[in-house]
Amino acid sequence: MRTVFFDVDTQIDFLFPAGALYVPGAERILAAVAGLNQYAARHSIPVVSTVDAHAEDDAEFRDWPAHCVAGTAGQRKPQETLIEPRVVIPNAPGDYSIDQARQIVIEKQALDCFTNPNLRGLLERLAADRYVVYGLVTEFCVRCAALGLLGTGRRVELVTDAVQGLRQEEAQRTCEEFTAAGGLLTRLAQVCA
Ligand SMILES: [Zn+2]
C-alpha cells in the first residue's frame, strides 16, 4: 500500500504560546508530529505539509487574528518537523517538480488546503492508497484536509494523539463526522509500529 503522510499547519504561530494564533495545548503534539515526519523520512514515505502563507490583508483576517503571514518567523515550521529535500508549492497555478522531494510544502491562504490549485494534481502524481493525517486545528484545517482526502476515494486515517482542536466538543464532532464519512481513527503508536 502506498502511503502519504499529511502534516497540517504545524507552524510556529499555532504551536507556541507566543504565537499569533496559539492553539492551547498544541505544543503537546509537536513531538508526535516530529516523530511522524521523521518516521516517514526513514521509511521513504512522502510527507505533504500544508502551511498557511497569508498576505497581510487576507480575507481570513476578518474572522481570525492575523497569523502566519508569509515571511514572518511565526509562519515557519519548527525545525524538527522539516525533512530534506523539500519543495515548496506556492498558492498559484504552476508546474512544480516534486521528483526529489521527500517533503512537499503546500502553501495556502484559506482554511482548506484544496484551495491551492496545485494540490489535486500533486495527489494524482503521488498516487497514494492511504493518507495519514495529523496536525492543527482538528475542527478547521485538519477537518478540511481529512474530508477532502476522503473525497478522493482513498483510505484516510486521522492520528488522534497528533491533532489538537480549539474546542473539545467541536473537535469531537469532527472526529464523528470524519468516521461517518468513512475515515479511520488511529494512534501514533499504531502508525509507527
Ligand atoms: Zn490562516
Short mmCIF file of C-alpha atoms and ligand atoms in Angstrom, two decimals:
data_model
loop_
_atom_site.label_atom_id
_atom_site.label_comp_id
_atom_site.label_asym_id
_atom_site.label_seq_id
_atom_site.Cartn_x
_atom_site.Cartn_y
_atom_site.Cartn_z
CA MET A 1 0.00 0.00 0.00
CA ARG A 2 1.43 3.38 -0.98
CA THR A 3 1.17 5.77 1.96
CA VAL A 4 1.45 9.55 2.09
CA PHE A 5 1.58 11.46 5.38
CA PHE A 6 -0.37 14.70 5.61
CA ASP A 7 1.00 17.17 8.16
CA VAL A 8 -1.46 20.05 8.51
CA ASP A 9 -0.40 23.56 9.55
CA THR A 10 2.14 22.69 12.23
CA GLN A 11 3.53 26.23 12.26
CA ILE A 12 5.05 28.36 14.98
CA ASP A 13 2.13 30.84 15.20
CA PHE A 14 -0.26 27.98 16.07
CA LEU A 15 2.07 25.79 18.13
CA PHE A 16 3.55 28.03 20.78
CA PRO A 17 2.08 30.31 23.45
CA ALA A 18 3.89 33.31 21.97
CA GLY A 19 2.44 32.57 18.51
CA ALA A 20 -0.03 34.93 16.84
CA LEU A 21 -2.88 32.39 16.92
CA TYR A 22 -1.80 29.95 19.61
CA VAL A 23 -3.93 26.82 19.91
CA PRO A 24 -3.83 25.94 23.62
CA GLY A 25 -2.14 22.58 24.12
CA ALA A 26 -0.74 22.48 20.57
CA GLU A 27 2.86 22.29 21.76
CA ARG A 28 1.98 18.90 23.25
CA ILE A 29 1.58 17.36 19.77
CA LEU A 30 4.88 18.70 18.44
CA ALA A 31 6.88 15.63 19.49
CA ALA A 32 4.29 13.37 17.86
CA VAL A 33 4.29 15.39 14.63
CA ALA A 34 8.07 15.45 14.53
CA GLY A 35 8.11 11.71 15.21
CA LEU A 36 5.66 11.02 12.37
CA ASN A 37 7.61 13.18 9.91
CA GLN A 38 10.91 11.56 10.87
CA TYR A 39 9.34 8.10 10.67
CA ALA A 40 8.17 8.98 7.16
CA ALA A 41 11.63 10.18 6.20
CA ARG A 42 13.18 6.92 7.41
CA HIS A 43 10.65 4.82 5.51
CA SER A 44 10.64 6.86 2.26
CA ILE A 45 7.02 7.91 2.82
CA PRO A 46 6.33 11.29 1.19
CA VAL A 47 5.12 13.98 3.60
CA VAL A 48 2.74 16.67 2.37
CA SER A 49 2.92 19.58 4.80
CA THR A 50 0.22 22.19 4.36
CA VAL A 51 1.06 25.67 5.64
CA ASP A 52 -0.75 28.94 5.94
CA ALA A 53 1.16 31.57 3.95
CA HIS A 54 -1.01 34.64 4.32
CA ALA A 55 -0.77 38.07 2.77
CA GLU A 56 -1.19 40.87 5.31
CA ASP A 57 -4.73 41.63 4.14
CA ASP A 58 -6.08 38.12 3.53
CA ALA A 59 -9.86 37.67 3.82
CA GLU A 60 -9.37 35.19 6.68
CA PHE A 61 -8.19 38.01 8.95
CA ARG A 62 -11.74 39.32 9.13
CA ASP A 63 -12.57 36.23 11.23
CA TRP A 64 -9.21 35.45 12.87
CA PRO A 65 -6.34 37.44 14.32
CA ALA A 66 -3.56 37.92 11.76
CA HIS A 67 -1.26 34.87 11.72
CA CYS A 68 1.25 33.01 9.54
CA VAL A 69 1.97 35.98 7.31
CA ALA A 70 4.43 34.91 4.61
CA GLY A 71 7.99 35.85 5.53
CA THR A 72 7.41 36.11 9.30
CA ALA A 73 9.00 33.82 11.88
CA GLY A 74 5.57 32.66 13.02
CA GLN A 75 4.78 31.35 9.56
CA ARG A 76 7.66 28.86 9.68
CA LYS A 77 7.51 25.23 10.71
CA PRO A 78 9.65 24.15 13.66
CA GLN A 79 12.97 22.65 12.61
CA GLU A 80 12.11 19.18 13.94
CA THR A 81 9.14 18.90 11.54
CA LEU A 82 11.28 19.61 8.47
CA ILE A 83 12.64 16.98 6.07
CA GLU A 84 15.20 17.34 3.30
CA PRO A 85 14.97 17.57 0.39
CA ARG A 86 11.90 19.73 0.47
CA VAL A 87 9.94 21.61 -2.16
CA VAL A 88 7.51 24.48 -1.55
CA ILE A 89 4.47 24.76 -3.79
CA PRO A 90 3.00 28.27 -3.78
CA ASN A 91 -0.70 29.04 -3.90
CA ALA A 92 -0.60 29.89 -7.61
CA PRO A 93 -1.04 27.67 -10.65
CA GLY A 94 2.27 26.37 -11.92
CA ASP A 95 4.29 23.36 -12.88
CA TYR A 96 6.26 22.33 -9.81
CA SER A 97 8.68 19.42 -9.80
CA ILE A 98 8.39 17.08 -6.83
CA ASP A 99 10.80 14.46 -8.19
CA GLN A 100 13.48 14.70 -5.49
CA ALA A 101 11.29 15.96 -2.66
CA ARG A 102 10.56 13.94 0.48
CA GLN A 103 8.56 16.81 1.97
CA ILE A 104 6.16 18.80 -0.17
CA VAL A 105 5.02 22.05 1.44
CA ILE A 106 1.66 23.25 0.15
CA GLU A 107 1.06 26.94 0.80
CA LYS A 108 -2.49 28.21 1.24
CA GLN A 109 -4.34 31.38 2.19
CA ALA A 110 -7.57 29.81 3.44
CA LEU A 111 -8.55 27.03 5.84
CA ASP A 112 -8.92 24.44 3.09
CA CYS A 113 -5.67 23.14 1.56
CA PHE A 114 -7.62 22.20 -1.57
CA THR A 115 -7.81 25.94 -2.37
CA ASN A 116 -4.20 25.58 -3.58
CA PRO A 117 -4.82 24.91 -7.29
CA ASN A 118 -1.85 22.52 -7.45
CA LEU A 119 -2.90 20.10 -4.73
CA ARG A 120 -5.16 17.80 -6.75
CA GLY A 121 -2.57 17.36 -9.49
CA LEU A 122 0.06 16.68 -6.86
CA LEU A 123 -2.07 13.99 -5.22
CA GLU A 124 -2.61 12.33 -8.59
CA ARG A 125 1.16 12.21 -9.09
CA LEU A 126 1.76 10.80 -5.60
CA ALA A 127 -0.88 8.13 -6.27
CA ALA A 128 -1.38 7.17 -2.63
CA ASP A 129 -3.71 4.39 -1.49
CA ARG A 130 -3.60 5.62 2.08
CA TYR A 131 -3.28 9.02 3.76
CA VAL A 132 -2.29 9.53 7.38
CA VAL A 133 -3.45 12.96 8.62
CA TYR A 134 -2.35 14.94 11.68
CA GLY A 135 -1.69 18.50 12.83
CA LEU A 136 -3.73 21.61 13.53
CA VAL A 137 -6.55 22.55 14.05
CA THR A 138 -8.80 19.50 14.29
CA GLU A 139 -12.16 21.16 13.58
CA PHE A 140 -10.82 23.62 10.98
CA CYS A 141 -7.87 22.91 8.68
CA VAL A 142 -7.44 19.25 9.66
CA ARG A 143 -11.15 18.74 9.02
CA CYS A 144 -10.88 20.31 5.53
CA ALA A 145 -7.85 18.19 4.67
CA ALA A 146 -9.25 14.92 6.05
CA LEU A 147 -12.67 15.24 4.41
CA GLY A 148 -11.14 16.48 1.16
CA LEU A 149 -8.81 13.49 1.06
CA LEU A 150 -11.71 11.13 1.78
CA GLY A 151 -13.39 12.70 -1.23
CA THR A 152 -10.59 11.33 -3.42
CA GLY A 153 -11.83 7.83 -2.55
CA ARG A 154 -8.69 6.69 -0.72
CA ARG A 155 -8.19 5.29 2.76
CA VAL A 156 -7.70 8.15 5.23
CA GLU A 157 -6.54 7.76 8.84
CA LEU A 158 -6.58 10.52 11.44
CA VAL A 159 -3.94 10.28 14.17
CA THR A 160 -5.96 11.28 17.25
CA ASP A 161 -2.96 11.84 19.52
CA ALA A 162 -1.23 14.04 16.95
CA VAL A 163 -4.03 16.57 16.41
CA GLN A 164 -5.25 19.44 18.55
CA GLY A 165 -8.57 21.26 18.49
CA LEU A 166 -9.54 24.68 19.74
CA ARG A 167 -12.80 23.48 21.29
CA GLN A 168 -13.01 19.94 22.57
CA GLU A 169 -16.69 19.45 21.64
CA GLU A 170 -16.22 20.61 18.06
CA ALA A 171 -13.06 18.57 17.68
CA GLN A 172 -15.01 15.53 18.87
CA ARG A 173 -17.80 16.29 16.40
CA THR A 174 -15.23 16.50 13.61
CA CYS A 175 -13.95 13.02 14.50
CA GLU A 176 -17.53 11.70 14.36
CA GLU A 177 -18.20 13.41 11.04
CA PHE A 178 -14.93 12.00 9.68
CA THR A 179 -15.65 8.41 10.71
CA ALA A 180 -19.25 8.68 9.47
CA ALA A 181 -17.79 9.67 6.08
CA GLY A 182 -15.61 6.54 6.05
CA GLY A 183 -12.46 7.83 7.76
CA LEU A 184 -10.49 5.76 10.28
CA LEU A 185 -9.11 6.87 13.64
CA THR A 186 -5.65 5.72 14.64
CA ARG A 187 -2.89 6.46 17.14
CA LEU A 188 0.75 7.41 16.80
CA ALA A 189 1.94 4.08 18.22
CA GLN A 190 -0.14 2.18 15.63
CA VAL A 191 1.11 4.23 12.69
CA CYS A 192 4.76 3.94 13.70
CA ALA A 193 4.54 0.32 14.91
ZN ZN B 1 -4.95 31.03 8.27
#
